[in-house]
Amino acid sequence: MIDDQRPLLQSMMGNRIWRLMTSDPEKFKQETRAYFARGYPGWTVVRVKYPIVYLRDDRGREG
């Protein structure tokens, strides 16, 4: 759990994106956010630690 004590979802992603982590960190961030926005609408990437990506459920929250 991070920040507000809500449980997080743990997920993974393919090597194509992970390879960007060292070669192009900004592109890595963009691709990671886009990947999970498509697959998990309403969830927010809150932490990335190879090979796990931690997502927070923000569906229904006022922003």
CHARMM-style PDB file with segment names, atoms N, HN, CA, C and O in Angstrom:
ATOM      1  N   MET     1       0.841  -1.184   0.000  1.00  0.00      PROA
ATOM      2  CA  MET     1       0.000   0.000   0.000  1.00  0.00      PROA
ATOM      3  C   MET     1       0.883   1.244   0.000  1.00  0.00      PROA
ATOM      4  O   MET     1       1.936   1.278   0.635  1.00  0.00      PROA
ATOM      5  N   ILE     2       0.438   2.241  -0.712  1.00  0.00      PROA
ATOM      6  HN  ILE     2      -0.418   2.213  -1.228  1.00  0.00      PROA
ATOM      7  CA  ILE     2       1.183   3.486  -0.804  1.00  0.00      PROA
ATOM      8  C   ILE     2       0.212   4.639  -0.562  1.00  0.00      PROA
ATOM      9  O   ILE     2      -0.942   4.579  -0.986  1.00  0.00      PROA
ATOM     10  N   ASP     3       0.662   5.662   0.102  1.00  0.00      PROA
ATOM     11  HN  ASP     3       1.600   5.711   0.446  1.00  0.00      PROA
ATOM     12  CA  ASP     3      -0.081   6.900   0.334  1.00  0.00      PROA
ATOM     13  C   ASP     3      -1.325   6.705   1.174  1.00  0.00      PROA
ATOM     14  O   ASP     3      -1.247   6.733   2.402  1.00  0.00      PROA
ATOM     15  N   ASP     4      -2.461   6.510   0.547  1.00  0.00      PROA
ATOM     16  HN  ASP     4      -2.524   6.487  -0.450  1.00  0.00      PROA
ATOM     17  CA  ASP     4      -3.731   6.559   1.280  1.00  0.00      PROA
ATOM     18  C   ASP     4      -4.199   5.205   1.796  1.00  0.00      PROA
ATOM     19  O   ASP     4      -5.364   5.059   2.164  1.00  0.00      PROA
ATOM     20  N   GLN     5      -3.325   4.225   1.829  1.00  0.00      PROA
ATOM     21  HN  GLN     5      -2.378   4.344   1.530  1.00  0.00      PROA
ATOM     22  CA  GLN     5      -3.608   2.917   2.405  1.00  0.00      PROA
ATOM     23  C   GLN     5      -4.611   2.070   1.619  1.00  0.00      PROA
ATOM     24  O   GLN     5      -5.118   1.075   2.138  1.00  0.00      PROA
ATOM     25  N   ARG     6      -4.898   2.449   0.388  1.00  0.00      PROA
ATOM     26  HN  ARG     6      -4.486   3.256  -0.034  1.00  0.00      PROA
ATOM     27  CA  ARG     6      -5.741   1.595  -0.447  1.00  0.00      PROA
ATOM     28  C   ARG     6      -4.878   0.483  -1.026  1.00  0.00      PROA
ATOM     29  O   ARG     6      -3.730   0.729  -1.399  1.00  0.00      PROA
ATOM     30  N   PRO     7      -5.406  -0.733  -1.108  1.00  0.00      PROA
ATOM     31  CA  PRO     7      -4.626  -1.818  -1.703  1.00  0.00      PROA
ATOM     32  C   PRO     7      -4.303  -1.525  -3.164  1.00  0.00      PROA
ATOM     33  O   PRO     7      -5.078  -0.867  -3.858  1.00  0.00      PROA
ATOM     34  N   LEU     8      -3.172  -2.009  -3.620  1.00  0.00      PROA
ATOM     35  HN  LEU     8      -2.543  -2.544  -3.056  1.00  0.00      PROA
ATOM     36  CA  LEU     8      -2.748  -1.805  -4.991  1.00  0.00      PROA
ATOM     37  C   LEU     8      -2.822  -3.108  -5.768  1.00  0.00      PROA
ATOM     38  O   LEU     8      -2.669  -4.197  -5.215  1.00  0.00      PROA
ATOM     39  N   LEU     9      -3.058  -2.969  -7.048  1.00  0.00      PROA
ATOM     40  HN  LEU     9      -3.183  -2.084  -7.497  1.00  0.00      PROA
ATOM     41  CA  LEU     9      -3.021  -4.101  -7.960  1.00  0.00      PROA
ATOM     42  C   LEU     9      -1.600  -4.248  -8.478  1.00  0.00      PROA
ATOM     43  O   LEU     9      -0.965  -3.256  -8.836  1.00  0.00      PROA
ATOM     44  N   GLN    10      -1.102  -5.459  -8.519  1.00  0.00      PROA
ATOM     45  HN  GLN    10      -1.618  -6.264  -8.228  1.00  0.00      PROA
ATOM     46  CA  GLN    10       0.216  -5.713  -9.087  1.00  0.00      PROA
ATOM     47  C   GLN    10       0.013  -6.291 -10.479  1.00  0.00      PROA
ATOM     48  O   GLN    10      -0.792  -7.202 -10.673  1.00  0.00      PROA
ATOM     49  N   SER    11       0.742  -5.761 -11.436  1.00  0.00      PROA
ATOM     50  HN  SER    11       1.396  -5.021 -11.278  1.00  0.00      PROA
ATOM     51  CA  SER    11       0.637  -6.248 -12.799  1.00  0.00      PROA
ATOM     52  C   SER    11       2.019  -6.272 -13.435  1.00  0.00      PROA
ATOM     53  O   SER    11       3.008  -5.863 -12.826  1.00  0.00      PROA
ATOM     54  N   MET    12       2.069  -6.757 -14.665  1.00  0.00      PROA
ATOM     55  HN  MET    12       1.266  -7.089 -15.160  1.00  0.00      PROA
ATOM     56  CA  MET    12       3.330  -6.841 -15.388  1.00  0.00      PROA
ATOM     57  C   MET    12       3.123  -6.302 -16.801  1.00  0.00      PROA
ATOM     58  O   MET    12       1.992  -6.068 -17.226  1.00  0.00      PROA
ATOM     59  N   MET    13       4.220  -6.107 -17.519  1.00  0.00      PROA
ATOM     60  HN  MET    13       5.139  -6.297 -17.174  1.00  0.00      PROA
ATOM     61  CA  MET    13       4.130  -5.671 -18.910  1.00  0.00      PROA
ATOM     62  C   MET    13       5.278  -6.294 -19.684  1.00  0.00      PROA
ATOM     63  O   MET    13       6.199  -6.864 -19.098  1.00  0.00      PROA
ATOM     64  N   GLY    14       5.216  -6.183 -20.994  1.00  0.00      PROA
ATOM     65  HN  GLY    14       4.468  -5.720 -21.470  1.00  0.00      PROA
ATOM     66  CA  GLY    14       6.177  -6.849 -21.859  1.00  0.00      PROA
ATOM     67  C   GLY    14       7.552  -6.202 -21.888  1.00  0.00      PROA
ATOM     68  O   GLY    14       7.737  -5.056 -21.478  1.00  0.00      PROA
ATOM     69  N   ASN    15       8.501  -6.966 -22.380  1.00  0.00      PROA
ATOM     70  HN  ASN    15       8.351  -7.897 -22.713  1.00  0.00      PROA
ATOM     71  CA  ASN    15       9.897  -6.526 -22.449  1.00  0.00      PROA
ATOM     72  C   ASN    15      10.107  -5.323 -23.358  1.00  0.00      PROA
ATOM     73  O   ASN    15      11.037  -4.546 -23.143  1.00  0.00      PROA
ATOM     74  N   ARG    16       9.265  -5.156 -24.364  1.00  0.00      PROA
ATOM     75  HN  ARG    16       8.509  -5.787 -24.539  1.00  0.00      PROA
ATOM     76  CA  ARG    16       9.409  -4.004 -25.265  1.00  0.00      PROA
ATOM     77  C   ARG    16       9.430  -2.705 -24.475  1.00  0.00      PROA
ATOM     78  O   ARG    16      10.242  -1.821 -24.750  1.00  0.00      PROA
ATOM     79  N   ILE    17       8.550  -2.586 -23.504  1.00  0.00      PROA
ATOM     80  HN  ILE    17       7.891  -3.303 -23.280  1.00  0.00      PROA
ATOM     81  CA  ILE    17       8.490  -1.366 -22.689  1.00  0.00      PROA
ATOM     82  C   ILE    17       9.619  -1.349 -21.661  1.00  0.00      PROA
ATOM     83  O   ILE    17      10.238  -0.307 -21.442  1.00  0.00      PROA
ATOM     84  N   TRP    18       9.893  -2.488 -21.030  1.00  0.00      PROA
ATOM     85  HN  TRP    18       9.390  -3.334 -21.208  1.00  0.00      PROA
ATOM     86  CA  TRP    18      10.954  -2.525 -20.023  1.00  0.00      PROA
ATOM     87  C   TRP    18      12.304  -2.109 -20.597  1.00  0.00      PROA
ATOM     88  O   TRP    18      13.103  -1.483 -19.899  1.00  0.00      PROA
ATOM     89  N   ARG    19      12.568  -2.444 -21.850  1.00  0.00      PROA
ATOM     90  HN  ARG    19      11.920  -2.953 -22.416  1.00  0.00      PROA
ATOM     91  CA  ARG    19      13.850  -2.070 -22.459  1.00  0.00      PROA
ATOM     92  C   ARG    19      14.033  -0.560 -22.537  1.00  0.00      PROA
ATOM     93  O   ARG    19      15.162  -0.070 -22.557  1.00  0.00      PROA
ATOM     94  N   LEU    20      12.931   0.175 -22.580  1.00  0.00      PROA
ATOM     95  HN  LEU    20      12.014  -0.223 -22.564  1.00  0.00      PROA
ATOM     96  CA  LEU    20      13.000   1.635 -22.629  1.00  0.00      PROA
ATOM     97  C   LEU    20      13.440   2.249 -21.300  1.00  0.00      PROA
ATOM     98  O   LEU    20      13.870   3.402 -21.258  1.00  0.00      PROA
ATOM     99  N   MET    21      13.333   1.491 -20.232  1.00  0.00      PROA
ATOM    100  HN  MET    21      12.984   0.555 -20.266  1.00  0.00      PROA
ATOM    101  CA  MET    21      13.616   2.016 -18.893  1.00  0.00      PROA
ATOM    102  C   MET    21      15.016   2.628 -18.806  1.00  0.00      PROA
ATOM    103  O   MET    21      15.193   3.676 -18.184  1.00  0.00      PROA
ATOM    104  N   THR    22      15.995   1.996 -19.413  1.00  0.00      PROA
ATOM    105  HN  THR    22      15.852   1.145 -19.918  1.00  0.00      PROA
ATOM    106  CA  THR    22      17.353   2.530 -19.356  1.00  0.00      PROA
ATOM    107  C   THR    22      17.728   3.325 -20.604  1.00  0.00      PROA
ATOM    108  O   THR    22      18.516   4.268 -20.525  1.00  0.00      PROA
ATOM    109  N   SER    23      17.172   2.954 -21.750  1.00  0.00      PROA
ATOM    110  HN  SER    23      16.532   2.188 -21.815  1.00  0.00      PROA
ATOM    111  CA  SER    23      17.550   3.637 -22.990  1.00  0.00      PROA
ATOM    112  C   SER    23      16.842   4.975 -23.176  1.00  0.00      PROA
ATOM    113  O   SER    23      17.415   5.904 -23.746  1.00  0.00      PROA
ATOM    114  N   ASP    24      15.592   5.081 -22.697  1.00  0.00      PROA
ATOM    115  HN  ASP    24      15.126   4.327 -22.235  1.00  0.00      PROA
ATOM    116  CA  ASP    24      14.807   6.313 -22.869  1.00  0.00      PROA
ATOM    117  C   ASP    24      13.785   6.421 -21.738  1.00  0.00      PROA
ATOM    118  O   ASP    24      12.614   6.096 -21.934  1.00  0.00      PROA
ATOM    119  N   PRO    25      14.217   6.878 -20.548  1.00  0.00      PROA
ATOM    120  CA  PRO    25      13.328   6.903 -19.374  1.00  0.00      PROA
ATOM    121  C   PRO    25      12.016   7.673 -19.579  1.00  0.00      PROA
ATOM    122  O   PRO    25      10.974   7.249 -19.078  1.00  0.00      PROA
ATOM    123  N   GLU    26      12.049   8.782 -20.297  1.00  0.00      PROA
ATOM    124  HN  GLU    26      12.895   9.127 -20.704  1.00  0.00      PROA
ATOM    125  CA  GLU    26      10.810   9.543 -20.520  1.00  0.00      PROA
ATOM    126  C   GLU    26       9.833   8.749 -21.383  1.00  0.00      PROA
ATOM    127  O   GLU    26       8.636   8.711 -21.099  1.00  0.00      PROA
ATOM    128  N   LYS    27      10.341   8.126 -22.422  1.00  0.00      PROA
ATOM    129  HN  LYS    27      11.314   8.158 -22.652  1.00  0.00      PROA
ATOM    130  CA  LYS    27       9.503   7.285 -23.289  1.00  0.00      PROA
ATOM    131  C   LYS    27       8.971   6.106 -22.490  1.00  0.00      PROA
ATOM    132  O   LYS    27       7.825   5.698 -22.680  1.00  0.00      PROA
ATOM    133  N   PHE    28       9.796   5.548 -21.590  1.00  0.00      PROA
ATOM    134  HN  PHE    28      10.727   5.880 -21.435  1.00  0.00      PROA
ATOM    135  CA  PHE    28       9.369   4.455 -20.726  1.00  0.00      PROA
ATOM    136  C   PHE    28       8.151   4.868 -19.893  1.00  0.00      PROA
ATOM    137  O   PHE    28       7.176   4.122 -19.804  1.00  0.00      PROA
ATOM    138  N   LYS    29       8.209   6.040 -19.293  1.00  0.00      PROA
ATOM    139  HN  LYS    29       9.001   6.646 -19.365  1.00  0.00      PROA
ATOM    140  CA  LYS    29       7.089   6.529 -18.484  1.00  0.00      PROA
ATOM    141  C   LYS    29       5.834   6.701 -19.334  1.00  0.00      PROA
ATOM    142  O   LYS    29       4.742   6.295 -18.935  1.00  0.00      PROA
ATOM    143  N   GLN    30       6.000   7.304 -20.507  1.00  0.00      PROA
ATOM    144  HN  GLN    30       6.887   7.634 -20.831  1.00  0.00      PROA
ATOM    145  CA  GLN    30       4.860   7.518 -21.401  1.00  0.00      PROA
ATOM    146  C   GLN    30       4.237   6.195 -21.833  1.00  0.00      PROA
ATOM    147  O   GLN    30       3.018   6.030 -21.786  1.00  0.00      PROA
ATOM    148  N   GLU    31       5.078   5.258 -22.254  1.00  0.00      PROA
ATOM    149  HN  GLU    31       6.068   5.392 -22.293  1.00  0.00      PROA
ATOM    150  CA  GLU    31       4.589   3.963 -22.729  1.00  0.00      PROA
ATOM    151  C   GLU    31       3.924   3.165 -21.604  1.00  0.00      PROA
ATOM    152  O   GLU    31       2.914   2.497 -21.824  1.00  0.00      PROA
ATOM    153  N   THR    32       4.496   3.239 -20.400  1.00  0.00      PROA
ATOM    154  HN  THR    32       5.316   3.781 -20.221  1.00  0.00      PROA
ATOM    155  CA  THR    32       3.914   2.529 -19.258  1.00  0.00      PROA
ATOM    156  C   THR    32       2.531   3.070 -18.944  1.00  0.00      PROA
ATOM    157  O   THR    32       1.584   2.302 -18.777  1.00  0.00      PROA
ATOM    158  N   ARG    33       2.409   4.390 -18.861  1.00  0.00      PROA
ATOM    159  HN  ARG    33       3.178   5.015 -18.996  1.00  0.00      PROA
ATOM    160  CA  ARG    33       1.101   4.992 -18.576  1.00  0.00      PROA
ATOM    161  C   ARG    33       0.089   4.657 -19.667  1.00  0.00      PROA
ATOM    162  O   ARG    33      -1.056   4.316 -19.370  1.00  0.00      PROA
ATOM    163  N   ALA    34       0.506   4.753 -20.924  1.00  0.00      PROA
ATOM    164  HN  ALA    34       1.436   5.031 -21.165  1.00  0.00      PROA
ATOM    165  CA  ALA    34      -0.401   4.464 -22.042  1.00  0.00      PROA
ATOM    166  C   ALA    34      -0.826   3.000 -22.040  1.00  0.00      PROA
ATOM    167  O   ALA    34      -1.993   2.693 -22.285  1.00  0.00      PROA
ATOM    168  N   TYR    35       0.097   2.109 -21.768  1.00  0.00      PROA
ATOM    169  HN  TYR    35       1.044   2.358 -21.569  1.00  0.00      PROA
ATOM    170  CA  TYR    35      -0.182   0.669 -21.735  1.00  0.00      PROA
ATOM    171  C   TYR    35      -1.289   0.364 -20.715  1.00  0.00      PROA
ATOM    172  O   TYR    35      -2.245  -0.349 -21.019  1.00  0.00      PROA
ATOM    173  N   PHE    36      -1.144   0.908 -19.511  1.00  0.00      PROA
ATOM    174  HN  PHE    36      -0.367   1.487 -19.264  1.00  0.00      PROA
ATOM    175  CA  PHE    36      -2.122   0.609 -18.474  1.00  0.00      PROA
ATOM    176  C   PHE    36      -3.408   1.426 -18.630  1.00  0.00      PROA
ATOM    177  O   PHE    36      -4.464   0.992 -18.169  1.00  0.00      PROA
ATOM    178  N   ALA    37      -3.343   2.577 -19.257  1.00  0.00      PROA
ATOM    179  HN  ALA    37      -2.485   2.930 -19.631  1.00  0.00      PROA
ATOM    180  CA  ALA    37      -4.570   3.346 -19.537  1.00  0.00      PROA
ATOM    181  C   ALA    37      -5.471   2.559 -20.484  1.00  0.00      PROA
ATOM    182  O   ALA    37      -6.694   2.582 -20.344  1.00  0.00      PROA
ATOM    183  N   ARG    38      -4.872   1.867 -21.443  1.00  0.00      PROA
ATOM    184  HN  ARG    38      -3.879   1.848 -21.557  1.00  0.00      PROA
ATOM    185  CA  ARG    38      -5.656   1.043 -22.373  1.00  0.00      PROA
ATOM    186  C   ARG    38      -6.206  -0.207 -21.698  1.00  0.00      PROA
ATOM    187  O   ARG    38      -7.369  -0.560 -21.891  1.00  0.00      PROA
ATOM    188  N   GLY    39      -5.380  -0.869 -20.913  1.00  0.00      PROA
ATOM    189  HN  GLY    39      -4.435  -0.582 -20.756  1.00  0.00      PROA
ATOM    190  CA  GLY    39      -5.774  -2.138 -20.308  1.00  0.00      PROA
ATOM    191  C   GLY    39      -6.541  -2.017 -19.007  1.00  0.00      PROA
ATOM    192  O   GLY    39      -7.345  -2.889 -18.677  1.00  0.00      PROA
ATOM    193  N   TYR    40      -6.303  -0.950 -18.266  1.00  0.00      PROA
ATOM    194  HN  TYR    40      -5.650  -0.241 -18.534  1.00  0.00      PROA
ATOM    195  CA  TYR    40      -6.938  -0.734 -16.960  1.00  0.00      PROA
ATOM    196  C   TYR    40      -7.438   0.705 -16.862  1.00  0.00      PROA
ATOM    197  O   TYR    40      -6.888   1.499 -16.099  1.00  0.00      PROA
ATOM    198  N   PRO    41      -8.473   1.045 -17.626  1.00  0.00      PROA
ATOM    199  CA  PRO    41      -8.963   2.429 -17.555  1.00  0.00      PROA
ATOM    200  C   PRO    41      -9.384   2.783 -16.122  1.00  0.00      PROA
ATOM    201  O   PRO    41     -10.048   2.001 -15.442  1.00  0.00      PROA
ATOM    202  N   GLY    42      -8.984   3.964 -15.690  1.00  0.00      PROA
ATOM    203  HN  GLY    42      -8.444   4.599 -16.242  1.00  0.00      PROA
ATOM    204  CA  GLY    42      -9.336   4.415 -14.343  1.00  0.00      PROA
ATOM    205  C   GLY    42      -8.332   4.022 -13.274  1.00  0.00      PROA
ATOM    206  O   GLY    42      -8.492   4.397 -12.113  1.00  0.00      PROA
ATOM    207  N   TRP    43      -7.308   3.279 -13.644  1.00  0.00      PROA
ATOM    208  HN  TRP    43      -7.178   2.976 -14.588  1.00  0.00      PROA
ATOM    209  CA  TRP    43      -6.256   2.901 -12.707  1.00  0.00      PROA
ATOM    210  C   TRP    43      -5.035   3.769 -12.976  1.00  0.00      PROA
ATOM    211  O   TRP    43      -4.786   4.168 -14.113  1.00  0.00      PROA
ATOM    212  N   THR    44      -4.272   4.061 -11.922  1.00  0.00      PROA
ATOM    213  HN  THR    44      -4.474   3.738 -10.997  1.00  0.00      PROA
ATOM    214  CA  THR    44      -3.102   4.930 -12.029  1.00  0.00      PROA
ATOM    215  C   THR    44      -1.840   4.164 -11.644  1.00  0.00      PROA
ATOM    216  O   THR    44      -1.814   3.482 -10.620  1.00  0.00      PROA
ATOM    217  N   VAL    45      -0.806   4.274 -12.455  1.00  0.00      PROA
ATOM    218  HN  VAL    45      -0.828   4.829 -13.287  1.00  0.00      PROA
ATOM    219  CA  VAL    45       0.485   3.676 -12.126  1.00  0.00      PROA
ATOM    220  C   VAL    45       1.078   4.490 -10.981  1.00  0.00      PROA
ATOM    221  O   VAL    45       1.243   5.704 -11.102  1.00  0.00      PROA
ATOM    222  N   VAL    46       1.397   3.832  -9.877  1.00  0.00      PROA
ATOM    223  HN  VAL    46       1.263   2.845  -9.779  1.00  0.00      PROA
ATOM    224  CA  VAL    46       1.948   4.544  -8.726  1.00  0.00      PROA
ATOM    225  C   VAL    46       3.385   4.135  -8.402  1.00  0.00      PROA
ATOM    226  O   VAL    46       4.101   4.868  -7.721  1.00  0.00      PROA
ATOM    227  N   ARG    47       3.804   2.967  -8.888  1.00  0.00      PROA
ATOM    228  HN  ARG    47       3.222   2.372  -9.441  1.00  0.00      PROA
ATOM    229  CA  ARG    47       5.169   2.521  -8.619  1.00  0.00      PROA
ATOM    230  C   ARG    47       5.561   1.480  -9.651  1.00  0.00      PROA
ATOM    231  O   ARG    47       4.739   0.668 -10.078  1.00  0.00      PROA
ATOM    232  N   VAL    48       6.818   1.513 -10.045  1.00  0.00      PROA
ATOM    233  HN  VAL    48       7.485   2.173  -9.699  1.00  0.00      PROA
ATOM    234  CA  VAL    48       7.344   0.536 -11.000  1.00  0.00      PROA
ATOM    235  C   VAL    48       8.632  -0.019 -10.418  1.00  0.00      PROA
ATOM    236  O   VAL    48       9.578   0.719 -10.141  1.00  0.00      PROA
ATOM    237  N   LYS    49       8.653  -1.325 -10.240  1.00  0.00      PROA
ATOM    238  HN  LYS    49       7.885  -1.925 -10.465  1.00  0.00      PROA
ATOM    239  CA  LYS    49       9.861  -1.996  -9.747  1.00  0.00      PROA
ATOM    240  C   LYS    49       9.928  -3.343 -10.466  1.00  0.00      PROA
ATOM    241  O   LYS    49       9.166  -4.265 -10.178  1.00  0.00      PROA
ATOM    242  N   TYR    50      10.858  -3.423 -11.402  1.00  0.00      PROA
ATOM    243  HN  TYR    50      11.478  -2.673 -11.636  1.00  0.00      PROA
ATOM    244  CA  TYR    50      10.937  -4.595 -12.264  1.00  0.00      PROA
ATOM    245  C   TYR    50      10.832  -5.881 -11.461  1.00  0.00      PROA
ATOM    246  O   TYR    50      11.530  -6.035 -10.459  1.00  0.00      PROA
ATOM    247  N   PRO    51       9.981  -6.805 -11.875  1.00  0.00      PROA
ATOM    248  CA  PRO    51       9.102  -6.825 -13.044  1.00  0.00      PROA
ATOM    249  C   PRO    51       7.654  -6.435 -12.737  1.00  0.00      PROA
ATOM    250  O   PRO    51       6.755  -6.705 -13.533  1.00  0.00      PROA
ATOM    251  N   ILE    52       7.432  -5.807 -11.596  1.00  0.00      PROA
ATOM    252  HN  ILE    52       8.162  -5.587 -10.949  1.00  0.00      PROA
ATOM    253  CA  ILE    52       6.062  -5.502 -11.164  1.00  0.00      PROA
ATOM    254  C   ILE    52       5.744  -4.023 -11.342  1.00  0.00      PROA
ATOM    255  O   ILE    52       6.585  -3.157 -11.103  1.00  0.00      PROA
ATOM    256  N   VAL    53       4.514  -3.753 -11.767  1.00  0.00      PROA
ATOM    257  HN  VAL    53       3.830  -4.457 -11.961  1.00  0.00      PROA
ATOM    258  CA  VAL    53       3.975  -2.398 -11.835  1.00  0.00      PROA
ATOM    259  C   VAL    53       2.804  -2.363 -10.854  1.00  0.00      PROA
ATOM    260  O   VAL    53       1.932  -3.230 -10.891  1.00  0.00      PROA
ATOM    261  N   TYR    54       2.789  -1.370  -9.988  1.00  0.00      PROA
ATOM    262  HN  TYR    54       3.499  -0.665  -9.958  1.00  0.00      PROA
ATOM    263  CA  TYR    54       1.742  -1.233  -8.981  1.00  0.00      PROA
ATOM    264  C   TYR    54       0.738  -0.185  -9.451  1.00  0.00      PROA
ATOM    265  O   TYR    54       1.109   0.926  -9.831  1.00  0.00      PROA
ATOM    266  N   LEU    55      -0.540  -0.559  -9.419  1.00  0.00      PROA
ATOM    267  HN  LEU    55      -0.841  -1.461  -9.111  1.00  0.00      PROA
ATOM    268  CA  LEU    55      -1.613   0.310  -9.891  1.00  0.00      PROA
ATOM    269  C   LEU    55      -2.599   0.593  -8.769  1.00  0.00      PROA
ATOM    270  O   LEU    55      -2.883  -0.266  -7.934  1.00  0.00      PROA
ATOM    271  N   ARG    56      -3.115   1.820  -8.770  1.00  0.00      PROA
ATOM    272  HN  ARG    56      -2.885   2.517  -9.449  1.00  0.00      PROA
ATOM    273  CA  ARG    56      -4.121   2.241  -7.789  1.00  0.00      PROA
ATOM    274  C   ARG    56      -5.450   2.413  -8.509  1.00  0.00      PROA
ATOM    275  O   ARG    56      -5.505   2.987  -9.596  1.00  0.00      PROA
ATOM    276  N   ASP    57      -6.511   1.918  -7.905  1.00  0.00      PROA
ATOM    277  HN  ASP    57      -6.466   1.451  -7.022  1.00  0.00      PROA
ATOM    278  CA  ASP    57      -7.853   2.027  -8.473  1.00  0.00      PROA
ATOM    279  C   ASP    57      -8.412   3.416  -8.203  1.00  0.00      PROA
ATOM    280  O   ASP    57      -8.801   3.726  -7.078  1.00  0.00      PROA
ATOM    281  N   ASP    58      -8.451   4.253  -9.237  1.00  0.00      PROA
ATOM    282  HN  ASP    58      -8.135   4.001 -10.152  1.00  0.00      PROA
ATOM    283  CA  ASP    58      -8.996   5.603  -9.117  1.00  0.00      PROA
ATOM    284  C   ASP    58     -10.351   5.728  -9.805  1.00  0.00      PROA
ATOM    285  O   ASP    58     -10.841   6.840 -10.004  1.00  0.00      PROA
ATOM    286  N   ARG    59     -10.958   4.612 -10.170  1.00  0.00      PROA
ATOM    287  HN  ARG    59     -10.561   3.709 -10.009  1.00  0.00      PROA
ATOM    288  CA  ARG    59     -12.282   4.677 -10.806  1.00  0.00      PROA
ATOM    289  C   ARG    59     -13.282   5.246  -9.798  1.00  0.00      PROA
ATOM    290  O   ARG    59     -13.322   4.845  -8.635  1.00  0.00      PROA
ATOM    291  N   GLY    60     -14.071   6.174 -10.274  1.00  0.00      PROA
ATOM    292  HN  GLY    60     -14.038   6.500 -11.219  1.00  0.00      PROA
ATOM    293  CA  GLY    60     -15.111   6.750  -9.432  1.00  0.00      PROA
ATOM    294  C   GLY    60     -14.641   7.812  -8.461  1.00  0.00      PROA
ATOM    295  O   GLY    60     -15.455   8.368  -7.724  1.00  0.00      PROA
ATOM    296  N   ARG    61     -13.366   8.108  -8.439  1.00  0.00      PROA
ATOM    297  HN  ARG    61     -12.705   7.657  -9.038  1.00  0.00      PROA
ATOM    298  CA  ARG    61     -12.840   9.156  -7.544  1.00  0.00      PROA
ATOM    299  C   ARG    61     -12.917  10.498  -8.244  1.00  0.00      PROA
ATOM    300  O   ARG    61     -12.681  10.600  -9.448  1.00  0.00      PROA
ATOM    301  N   GLU    62     -13.241  11.499  -7.497  1.00  0.00      PROA
ATOM    302  HN  GLU    62     -13.433  11.415  -6.520  1.00  0.00      PROA
ATOM    303  CA  GLU    62     -13.242  12.845  -8.051  1.00  0.00      PROA
ATOM    304  C   GLU    62     -11.806  13.330  -8.143  1.00  0.00      PROA
ATOM    305  O   GLU    62     -11.009  13.124  -7.228  1.00  0.00      PROA
ATOM    306  N   GLY    63     -11.484  13.979  -9.263  1.00  0.00      PROA
ATOM    307  HN  GLY    63     -12.132  14.146 -10.006  1.00  0.00      PROA
ATOM    308  CA  GLY    63     -10.108  14.318  -9.478  1.00  0.00      PROA
ATOM    309  C   GLY    63      -9.764  15.723  -9.315  1.00  0.00      PROA
ATOM    310  OT1 GLY    63      -8.604  16.098  -9.482  1.00  0.00      PROA
TER     311      GLY     63
END
